[in-house]
């Protein structure tokens, strides 16, 4: 299972033990999910927590039945990501940034848009969304976007009606880096999965 690297690191900066990590599947309602305890975790060797660089990791779990309904494995998106392109974010995160207890018990989804490079250069040293990170510009879809608790969740791109795995939620904030969610002038960044196929192959032995 691909996730954000920072999801695998504890408060002391060390990688969490696999037995402290569980993965749920089989339902869009958290209380109705089936859970598997991880058997191993792999953090990208060049993960930089201060800059959220190489913010990606892998959770190994016992076999999960991929029936395409309760669980599925999406192919990696290999197309060009252009400014204004609609993409879909899903996650269990907070629905109100000022209310810690607003973490959703039900899987949520929202359509957001790939950002323009210009507004993203200052807060995050960003060039474009076809490198290691994908940028979402909140101003393009106001009041919609990921929030705390959505870290590691997938960003889905489409070719026609077919979904593809494009990124994993990394970090975000306001125009000057302040901690907030989905405000105009702010941004969100996803680790671009296509740029990490070598890392995935090294861990899993599989080319995606």
mmCIF file with all atom_site columns, N, CA and C in Angstrom, residues 109-169:
data_model
loop_
_atom_site.group_PDB
_atom_site.id
_atom_site.type_symbol
_atom_site.label_atom_id
_atom_site.label_alt_id
_atom_site.label_comp_id
_atom_site.label_asym_id
_atom_site.label_entity_id
_atom_site.label_seq_id
_atom_site.pdbx_PDB_ins_code
_atom_site.Cartn_x
_atom_site.Cartn_y
_atom_site.Cartn_z
_atom_site.occupancy
_atom_site.B_iso_or_equiv
_atom_site.pdbx_formal_charge
_atom_site.auth_seq_id
_atom_site.auth_comp_id
_atom_site.auth_asym_id
_atom_site.auth_atom_id
_atom_site.pdbx_PDB_model_num
ATOM 1   N N  . UNK A 1 109 ? -14.899 12.352 -0.879  1.00 0.00 ? 109 UNK A N  1
ATOM 2   C CA . UNK A 1 109 ? -14.183 12.636 -2.116  1.00 0.00 ? 109 UNK A CA 1
ATOM 3   C C  . UNK A 1 109 ? -14.536 14.028 -2.602  1.00 0.00 ? 109 UNK A C  1
ATOM 4   N N  . UNK A 1 110 ? -13.610 14.624 -3.337  1.00 0.00 ? 110 UNK A N  1
ATOM 5   C CA . UNK A 1 110 ? -13.824 15.965 -3.849  1.00 0.00 ? 110 UNK A CA 1
ATOM 6   C C  . UNK A 1 110 ? -13.027 16.126 -5.138  1.00 0.00 ? 110 UNK A C  1
ATOM 7   N N  . UNK A 1 111 ? -13.592 16.861 -6.080  1.00 0.00 ? 111 UNK A N  1
ATOM 8   C CA . UNK A 1 111 ? -12.878 17.186 -7.314  1.00 0.00 ? 111 UNK A CA 1
ATOM 9   C C  . UNK A 1 111 ? -12.115 18.487 -7.097  1.00 0.00 ? 111 UNK A C  1
ATOM 10  N N  . UNK A 1 112 ? -10.817 18.452 -7.359  1.00 0.00 ? 112 UNK A N  1
ATOM 11  C CA . UNK A 1 112 ? -9.956  19.615 -7.232  1.00 0.00 ? 112 UNK A CA 1
ATOM 12  C C  . UNK A 1 112 ? -9.187  19.780 -8.544  1.00 0.00 ? 112 UNK A C  1
ATOM 13  N N  . UNK A 1 113 ? -8.312  20.788 -8.631  1.00 0.00 ? 113 UNK A N  1
ATOM 14  C CA . UNK A 1 113 ? -7.635  21.040 -9.905  1.00 0.00 ? 113 UNK A CA 1
ATOM 15  C C  . UNK A 1 113 ? -6.140  21.270 -9.723  1.00 0.00 ? 113 UNK A C  1
ATOM 16  N N  . UNK A 1 114 ? -5.395  20.756 -10.688 1.00 0.00 ? 114 UNK A N  1
ATOM 17  C CA . UNK A 1 114 ? -3.949  20.960 -10.716 1.00 0.00 ? 114 UNK A CA 1
ATOM 18  C C  . UNK A 1 114 ? -3.659  22.453 -10.837 1.00 0.00 ? 114 UNK A C  1
ATOM 19  N N  . UNK A 1 115 ? -2.662  22.930 -10.090 1.00 0.00 ? 115 UNK A N  1
ATOM 20  C CA . UNK A 1 115 ? -2.403  24.354 -10.004 1.00 0.00 ? 115 UNK A CA 1
ATOM 21  C C  . UNK A 1 115 ? -1.514  24.905 -11.103 1.00 0.00 ? 115 UNK A C  1
ATOM 22  N N  . UNK A 1 116 ? -1.498  26.235 -11.184 1.00 0.00 ? 116 UNK A N  1
ATOM 23  C CA . UNK A 1 116 ? -0.603  26.950 -12.085 1.00 0.00 ? 116 UNK A CA 1
ATOM 24  C C  . UNK A 1 116 ? 0.754   27.116 -11.404 1.00 0.00 ? 116 UNK A C  1
ATOM 25  N N  . UNK A 1 117 ? 1.862   26.940 -12.122 1.00 0.00 ? 117 UNK A N  1
ATOM 26  C CA . UNK A 1 117 ? 3.181   27.000 -11.483 1.00 0.00 ? 117 UNK A CA 1
ATOM 27  C C  . UNK A 1 117 ? 3.479   28.319 -10.782 1.00 0.00 ? 117 UNK A C  1
ATOM 28  N N  . UNK A 1 118 ? 3.082   29.444 -11.363 1.00 0.00 ? 118 UNK A N  1
ATOM 29  C CA . UNK A 1 118 ? 3.436   30.744 -10.810 1.00 0.00 ? 118 UNK A CA 1
ATOM 30  C C  . UNK A 1 118 ? 3.152   30.920 -9.333  1.00 0.00 ? 118 UNK A C  1
ATOM 31  N N  . UNK A 1 119 ? 1.895   30.764 -8.898  1.00 0.00 ? 119 UNK A N  1
ATOM 32  C CA . UNK A 1 119 ? 1.583   30.991 -7.484  1.00 0.00 ? 119 UNK A CA 1
ATOM 33  C C  . UNK A 1 119 ? 2.252   30.003 -6.543  1.00 0.00 ? 119 UNK A C  1
ATOM 34  N N  . UNK A 1 120 ? 2.781   28.892 -7.061  1.00 0.00 ? 120 UNK A N  1
ATOM 35  C CA . UNK A 1 120 ? 3.321   27.854 -6.198  1.00 0.00 ? 120 UNK A CA 1
ATOM 36  C C  . UNK A 1 120 ? 4.826   27.970 -5.974  1.00 0.00 ? 120 UNK A C  1
ATOM 37  N N  . UNK A 1 121 ? 5.502   28.854 -6.686  1.00 0.00 ? 121 UNK A N  1
ATOM 38  C CA . UNK A 1 121 ? 6.962   28.855 -6.665  1.00 0.00 ? 121 UNK A CA 1
ATOM 39  C C  . UNK A 1 121 ? 7.535   29.347 -5.338  1.00 0.00 ? 121 UNK A C  1
ATOM 40  N N  . UNK A 1 122 ? 6.921   30.361 -4.756  1.00 0.00 ? 122 UNK A N  1
ATOM 41  C CA . UNK A 1 122 ? 7.476   30.937 -3.536  1.00 0.00 ? 122 UNK A CA 1
ATOM 42  C C  . UNK A 1 122 ? 7.277   30.027 -2.329  1.00 0.00 ? 122 UNK A C  1
ATOM 43  N N  . UNK A 1 123 ? 6.045   29.551 -2.049  1.00 0.00 ? 123 UNK A N  1
ATOM 44  C CA . UNK A 1 123 ? 5.885   28.769 -0.824  1.00 0.00 ? 123 UNK A CA 1
ATOM 45  C C  . UNK A 1 123 ? 6.537   27.407 -0.856  1.00 0.00 ? 123 UNK A C  1
ATOM 46  N N  . UNK A 1 124 ? 6.815   26.866 -2.036  1.00 0.00 ? 124 UNK A N  1
ATOM 47  C CA . UNK A 1 124 ? 7.266   25.478 -2.046  1.00 0.00 ? 124 UNK A CA 1
ATOM 48  C C  . UNK A 1 124 ? 8.354   25.168 -3.063  1.00 0.00 ? 124 UNK A C  1
ATOM 49  N N  . UNK A 1 125 ? 8.997   26.192 -3.626  1.00 0.00 ? 125 UNK A N  1
ATOM 50  C CA . UNK A 1 125 ? 10.067  25.954 -4.603  1.00 0.00 ? 125 UNK A CA 1
ATOM 51  C C  . UNK A 1 125 ? 9.586   24.979 -5.673  1.00 0.00 ? 125 UNK A C  1
ATOM 52  N N  . UNK A 1 126 ? 8.518   25.362 -6.349  1.00 0.00 ? 126 UNK A N  1
ATOM 53  C CA . UNK A 1 126 ? 7.789   24.449 -7.222  1.00 0.00 ? 126 UNK A CA 1
ATOM 54  C C  . UNK A 1 126 ? 7.890   24.894 -8.674  1.00 0.00 ? 126 UNK A C  1
ATOM 55  N N  . UNK A 1 127 ? 8.107   23.942 -9.578  1.00 0.00 ? 127 UNK A N  1
ATOM 56  C CA . UNK A 1 127 ? 8.192   24.254 -11.001 1.00 0.00 ? 127 UNK A CA 1
ATOM 57  C C  . UNK A 1 127 ? 6.934   23.843 -11.753 1.00 0.00 ? 127 UNK A C  1
ATOM 58  N N  . UNK A 1 128 ? 6.597   22.554 -11.726 1.00 0.00 ? 128 UNK A N  1
ATOM 59  C CA . UNK A 1 128 ? 5.361   22.103 -12.362 1.00 0.00 ? 128 UNK A CA 1
ATOM 60  C C  . UNK A 1 128 ? 4.979   20.751 -11.777 1.00 0.00 ? 128 UNK A C  1
ATOM 61  N N  . UNK A 1 129 ? 3.791   20.295 -12.120 1.00 0.00 ? 129 UNK A N  1
ATOM 62  C CA . UNK A 1 129 ? 3.236   19.088 -11.500 1.00 0.00 ? 129 UNK A CA 1
ATOM 63  C C  . UNK A 1 129 ? 3.664   17.798 -12.178 1.00 0.00 ? 129 UNK A C  1
ATOM 64  N N  . UNK A 1 130 ? 4.635   17.858 -13.068 1.00 0.00 ? 130 UNK A N  1
ATOM 65  C CA . UNK A 1 130 ? 5.116   16.636 -13.716 1.00 0.00 ? 130 UNK A CA 1
ATOM 66  C C  . UNK A 1 130 ? 6.474   16.196 -13.177 1.00 0.00 ? 130 UNK A C  1
ATOM 67  N N  . UNK A 1 131 ? 6.890   16.820 -12.082 1.00 0.00 ? 131 UNK A N  1
ATOM 68  C CA . UNK A 1 131 ? 8.086   16.402 -11.371 1.00 0.00 ? 131 UNK A CA 1
ATOM 69  C C  . UNK A 1 131 ? 7.719   15.554 -10.165 1.00 0.00 ? 131 UNK A C  1
ATOM 70  N N  . UNK A 1 132 ? 8.487   15.657 -9.092  1.00 0.00 ? 132 UNK A N  1
ATOM 71  C CA . UNK A 1 132 ? 8.244   14.810 -7.920  1.00 0.00 ? 132 UNK A CA 1
ATOM 72  C C  . UNK A 1 132 ? 6.960   15.119 -7.163  1.00 0.00 ? 132 UNK A C  1
ATOM 73  N N  . UNK A 1 133 ? 6.405   16.334 -7.354  1.00 0.00 ? 133 UNK A N  1
ATOM 74  C CA . UNK A 1 133 ? 5.197   16.700 -6.609  1.00 0.00 ? 133 UNK A CA 1
ATOM 75  C C  . UNK A 1 133 ? 4.134   17.277 -7.534  1.00 0.00 ? 133 UNK A C  1
ATOM 76  N N  . UNK A 1 134 ? 2.904   17.023 -7.158  1.00 0.00 ? 134 UNK A N  1
ATOM 77  C CA . UNK A 1 134 ? 1.742   17.567 -7.862  1.00 0.00 ? 134 UNK A CA 1
ATOM 78  C C  . UNK A 1 134 ? 1.150   18.652 -6.981  1.00 0.00 ? 134 UNK A C  1
ATOM 79  N N  . UNK A 1 135 ? 0.915   19.820 -7.565  1.00 0.00 ? 135 UNK A N  1
ATOM 80  C CA . UNK A 1 135 ? 0.367   20.933 -6.800  1.00 0.00 ? 135 UNK A CA 1
ATOM 81  C C  . UNK A 1 135 ? -1.106  21.144 -7.115  1.00 0.00 ? 135 UNK A C  1
ATOM 82  N N  . UNK A 1 136 ? -1.889  21.310 -6.081  1.00 0.00 ? 136 UNK A N  1
ATOM 83  C CA . UNK A 1 136 ? -3.299  21.655 -6.196  1.00 0.00 ? 136 UNK A CA 1
ATOM 84  C C  . UNK A 1 136 ? -3.468  23.098 -5.741  1.00 0.00 ? 136 UNK A C  1
ATOM 85  N N  . UNK A 1 137 ? -4.080  23.913 -6.580  1.00 0.00 ? 137 UNK A N  1
ATOM 86  C CA . UNK A 1 137 ? -4.282  25.330 -6.268  1.00 0.00 ? 137 UNK A CA 1
ATOM 87  C C  . UNK A 1 137 ? -5.711  25.530 -5.777  1.00 0.00 ? 137 UNK A C  1
ATOM 88  N N  . UNK A 1 138 ? -5.840  25.924 -4.514  1.00 0.00 ? 138 UNK A N  1
ATOM 89  C CA . UNK A 1 138 ? -7.169  26.028 -3.913  1.00 0.00 ? 138 UNK A CA 1
ATOM 90  C C  . UNK A 1 138 ? -8.066  27.038 -4.610  1.00 0.00 ? 138 UNK A C  1
ATOM 91  N N  . UNK A 1 139 ? -7.481  28.095 -5.169  1.00 0.00 ? 139 UNK A N  1
ATOM 92  C CA . UNK A 1 139 ? -8.285  29.142 -5.793  1.00 0.00 ? 139 UNK A CA 1
ATOM 93  C C  . UNK A 1 139 ? -9.087  28.624 -6.984  1.00 0.00 ? 139 UNK A C  1
ATOM 94  N N  . UNK A 1 140 ? -8.651  27.518 -7.585  1.00 0.00 ? 140 UNK A N  1
ATOM 95  C CA . UNK A 1 140 ? -9.345  26.993 -8.764  1.00 0.00 ? 140 UNK A CA 1
ATOM 96  C C  . UNK A 1 140 ? -10.645 26.288 -8.401  1.00 0.00 ? 140 UNK A C  1
ATOM 97  N N  . UNK A 1 141 ? -10.728 25.765 -7.177  1.00 0.00 ? 141 UNK A N  1
ATOM 98  C CA . UNK A 1 141 ? -11.970 25.148 -6.678  1.00 0.00 ? 141 UNK A CA 1
ATOM 99  C C  . UNK A 1 141 ? -12.110 25.583 -5.218  1.00 0.00 ? 141 UNK A C  1
ATOM 100 N N  . UNK A 1 142 ? -12.600 26.797 -4.973  1.00 0.00 ? 142 UNK A N  1
ATOM 101 C CA . UNK A 1 142 ? -12.623 27.339 -3.612  1.00 0.00 ? 142 UNK A CA 1
ATOM 102 C C  . UNK A 1 142 ? -13.385 26.452 -2.630  1.00 0.00 ? 142 UNK A C  1
ATOM 103 N N  . UNK A 1 143 ? -12.871 26.409 -1.409  1.00 0.00 ? 143 UNK A N  1
ATOM 104 C CA . UNK A 1 143 ? -13.507 25.704 -0.283  1.00 0.00 ? 143 UNK A CA 1
ATOM 105 C C  . UNK A 1 143 ? -13.549 24.195 -0.455  1.00 0.00 ? 143 UNK A C  1
ATOM 106 N N  . UNK A 1 144 ? -12.730 23.666 -1.352  1.00 0.00 ? 144 UNK A N  1
ATOM 107 C CA . UNK A 1 144 ? -12.650 22.217 -1.531  1.00 0.00 ? 144 UNK A CA 1
ATOM 108 C C  . UNK A 1 144 ? -11.188 21.795 -1.532  1.00 0.00 ? 144 UNK A C  1
ATOM 109 N N  . UNK A 1 145 ? -10.880 20.721 -0.826  1.00 0.00 ? 145 UNK A N  1
ATOM 110 C CA . UNK A 1 145 ? -9.507  20.243 -0.817  1.00 0.00 ? 145 UNK A CA 1
ATOM 111 C C  . UNK A 1 145 ? -9.244  19.327 0.359   1.00 0.00 ? 145 UNK A C  1
ATOM 112 N N  . UNK A 1 146 ? -8.049  18.749 0.398   1.00 0.00 ? 146 UNK A N  1
ATOM 113 C CA . UNK A 1 146 ? -7.685  17.863 1.500   1.00 0.00 ? 146 UNK A CA 1
ATOM 114 C C  . UNK A 1 146 ? -7.428  18.647 2.778   1.00 0.00 ? 146 UNK A C  1
ATOM 115 N N  . UNK A 1 147 ? -7.426  17.926 3.911   1.00 0.00 ? 147 UNK A N  1
ATOM 116 C CA . UNK A 1 147 ? -7.193  18.574 5.193   1.00 0.00 ? 147 UNK A CA 1
ATOM 117 C C  . UNK A 1 147 ? -6.457  17.599 6.108   1.00 0.00 ? 147 UNK A C  1
ATOM 118 N N  . UNK A 1 148 ? -6.246  17.991 7.347   1.00 0.00 ? 148 UNK A N  1
ATOM 119 C CA . UNK A 1 148 ? -5.565  17.126 8.305   1.00 0.00 ? 148 UNK A CA 1
ATOM 120 C C  . UNK A 1 148 ? -6.301  15.793 8.414   1.00 0.00 ? 148 UNK A C  1
ATOM 121 N N  . UNK A 1 149 ? -5.546  14.713 8.392   1.00 0.00 ? 149 UNK A N  1
ATOM 122 C CA . UNK A 1 149 ? -6.143  13.378 8.406   1.00 0.00 ? 149 UNK A CA 1
ATOM 123 C C  . UNK A 1 149 ? -6.235  12.755 7.040   1.00 0.00 ? 149 UNK A C  1
ATOM 124 N N  . UNK A 1 150 ? -6.003  13.561 5.987   1.00 0.00 ? 150 UNK A N  1
ATOM 125 C CA . UNK A 1 150 ? -6.019  13.031 4.617   1.00 0.00 ? 150 UNK A CA 1
ATOM 126 C C  . UNK A 1 150 ? -4.632  12.611 4.138   1.00 0.00 ? 150 UNK A C  1
ATOM 127 N N  . UNK A 1 151 ? -3.616  12.830 4.945   1.00 0.00 ? 151 UNK A N  1
ATOM 128 C CA . UNK A 1 151 ? -2.252  12.480 4.533   1.00 0.00 ? 151 UNK A CA 1
ATOM 129 C C  . UNK A 1 151 ? -2.161  11.027 4.085   1.00 0.00 ? 151 UNK A C  1
ATOM 130 N N  . UNK A 1 152 ? -1.449  10.823 2.983   1.00 0.00 ? 152 UNK A N  1
ATOM 131 C CA . UNK A 1 152 ? -1.276  9.475  2.452   1.00 0.00 ? 152 UNK A CA 1
ATOM 132 C C  . UNK A 1 152 ? -2.400  8.982  1.578   1.00 0.00 ? 152 UNK A C  1
ATOM 133 N N  . UNK A 1 153 ? -3.469  9.763  1.487   1.00 0.00 ? 153 UNK A N  1
ATOM 134 C CA . UNK A 1 153 ? -4.612  9.337  0.672   1.00 0.00 ? 153 UNK A CA 1
ATOM 135 C C  . UNK A 1 153 ? -4.335  9.586  -0.812  1.00 0.00 ? 153 UNK A C  1
ATOM 136 N N  . UNK A 1 154 ? -5.047  8.896  -1.690  1.00 0.00 ? 154 UNK A N  1
ATOM 137 C CA . UNK A 1 154 ? -4.714  8.963  -3.118  1.00 0.00 ? 154 UNK A CA 1
ATOM 138 C C  . UNK A 1 154 ? -5.307  10.163 -3.846  1.00 0.00 ? 154 UNK A C  1
ATOM 139 N N  . UNK A 1 155 ? -4.599  10.579 -4.877  1.00 0.00 ? 155 UNK A N  1
ATOM 140 C CA . UNK A 1 155 ? -5.098  11.537 -5.859  1.00 0.00 ? 155 UNK A CA 1
ATOM 141 C C  . UNK A 1 155 ? -5.346  10.754 -7.137  1.00 0.00 ? 155 UNK A C  1
ATOM 142 N N  . UNK A 1 156 ? -6.554  10.869 -7.659  1.00 0.00 ? 156 UNK A N  1
ATOM 143 C CA . UNK A 1 156 ? -6.973  10.070 -8.806  1.00 0.00 ? 156 UNK A CA 1
ATOM 144 C C  . UNK A 1 156 ? -7.098  10.959 -10.037 1.00 0.00 ? 156 UNK A C  1
ATOM 145 N N  . UNK A 1 157 ? -6.439  10.571 -11.126 1.00 0.00 ? 157 UNK A N  1
ATOM 146 C CA . UNK A 1 157 ? -6.585  11.231 -12.425 1.00 0.00 ? 157 UNK A CA 1
ATOM 147 C C  . UNK A 1 157 ? -7.339  10.287 -13.355 1.00 0.00 ? 157 UNK A C  1
ATOM 148 N N  . UNK A 1 158 ? -7.931  10.851 -14.384 1.00 0.00 ? 158 UNK A N  1
ATOM 149 C CA . UNK A 1 158 ? -8.764  10.051 -15.283 1.00 0.00 ? 158 UNK A CA 1
ATOM 150 C C  . UNK A 1 158 ? -8.297  10.169 -16.726 1.00 0.00 ? 158 UNK A C  1
ATOM 151 N N  . UNK A 1 159 ? -8.400  9.062  -17.427 1.00 0.00 ? 159 UNK A N  1
ATOM 152 C CA . UNK A 1 159 ? -8.270  9.028  -18.881 1.00 0.00 ? 159 UNK A CA 1
ATOM 153 C C  . UNK A 1 159 ? -9.602  8.511  -19.387 1.00 0.00 ? 159 UNK A C  1
ATOM 154 N N  . UNK A 1 160 ? -10.432 9.428  -19.875 1.00 0.00 ? 160 UNK A N  1
ATOM 155 C CA . UNK A 1 160 ? -11.819 9.064  -20.141 1.00 0.00 ? 160 UNK A CA 1
ATOM 156 C C  . UNK A 1 160 ? -12.510 8.819  -18.816 1.00 0.00 ? 160 UNK A C  1
ATOM 157 N N  . UNK A 1 161 ? -13.139 7.660  -18.680 1.00 0.00 ? 161 UNK A N  1
ATOM 158 C CA . UNK A 1 161 ? -13.793 7.316  -17.425 1.00 0.00 ? 161 UNK A CA 1
ATOM 159 C C  . UNK A 1 161 ? -12.951 6.395  -16.551 1.00 0.00 ? 161 UNK A C  1
ATOM 160 N N  . UNK A 1 162 ? -11.749 6.070  -16.997 1.00 0.00 ? 162 UNK A N  1
ATOM 161 C CA . UNK A 1 162 ? -10.930 5.117  -16.253 1.00 0.00 ? 162 UNK A CA 1
ATOM 162 C C  . UNK A 1 162 ? -10.054 5.834  -15.233 1.00 0.00 ? 162 UNK A C  1
ATOM 163 N N  . UNK A 1 163 ? -10.110 5.416  -13.963 1.00 0.00 ? 163 UNK A N  1
ATOM 164 C CA . UNK A 1 163 ? -9.307  6.071  -12.926 1.00 0.00 ? 163 UNK A CA 1
ATOM 165 C C  . UNK A 1 163 ? -7.877  5.550  -12.892 1.00 0.00 ? 163 UNK A C  1
ATOM 166 N N  . UNK A 1 164 ? -6.958  6.447  -12.559 1.00 0.00 ? 164 UNK A N  1
ATOM 167 C CA . UNK A 1 164 ? -5.546  6.108  -12.414 1.00 0.00 ? 164 UNK A CA 1
ATOM 168 C C  . UNK A 1 164 ? -5.002  6.743  -11.134 1.00 0.00 ? 164 UNK A C  1
ATOM 169 N N  . UNK A 1 165 ? -4.014  6.086  -10.560 1.00 0.00 ? 165 UNK A N  1
ATOM 170 C CA . UNK A 1 165 ? -3.380  6.556  -9.329  1.00 0.00 ? 165 UNK A CA 1
ATOM 171 C C  . UNK A 1 165 ? -2.302  7.571  -9.697  1.00 0.00 ? 165 UNK A C  1
ATOM 172 N N  . UNK A 1 166 ? -2.493  8.828  -9.291  1.00 0.00 ? 166 UNK A N  1
ATOM 173 C CA . UNK A 1 166 ? -1.543  9.882  -9.655  1.00 0.00 ? 166 UNK A CA 1
ATOM 174 C C  . UNK A 1 166 ? -0.634  10.302 -8.504  1.00 0.00 ? 166 UNK A C  1
ATOM 175 N N  . UNK A 1 167 ? -1.168  10.380 -7.298  1.00 0.00 ? 167 UNK A N  1
ATOM 176 C CA . UNK A 1 167 ? -0.357  10.894 -6.200  1.00 0.00 ? 167 UNK A CA 1
ATOM 177 C C  . UNK A 1 167 ? -0.853  10.472 -4.838  1.00 0.00 ? 167 UNK A C  1
ATOM 178 N N  . UNK A 1 168 ? -0.019  10.727 -3.810  1.00 0.00 ? 168 UNK A N  1
ATOM 179 C CA . UNK A 1 168 ? -0.421  10.520 -2.422  1.00 0.00 ? 168 UNK A CA 1
ATOM 180 C C  . UNK A 1 168 ? -0.303  11.852 -1.689  1.00 0.00 ? 168 UNK A C  1
ATOM 181 N N  . UNK A 1 169 ? -1.299  12.146 -0.866  1.00 0.00 ? 169 UNK A N  1
ATOM 182 C CA . UNK A 1 169 ? -1.366  13.426 -0.174  1.00 0.00 ? 169 UNK A CA 1
ATOM 183 C C  . UNK A 1 169 ? -0.162  13.625 0.743   1.00 0.00 ? 169 UNK A C  1
#
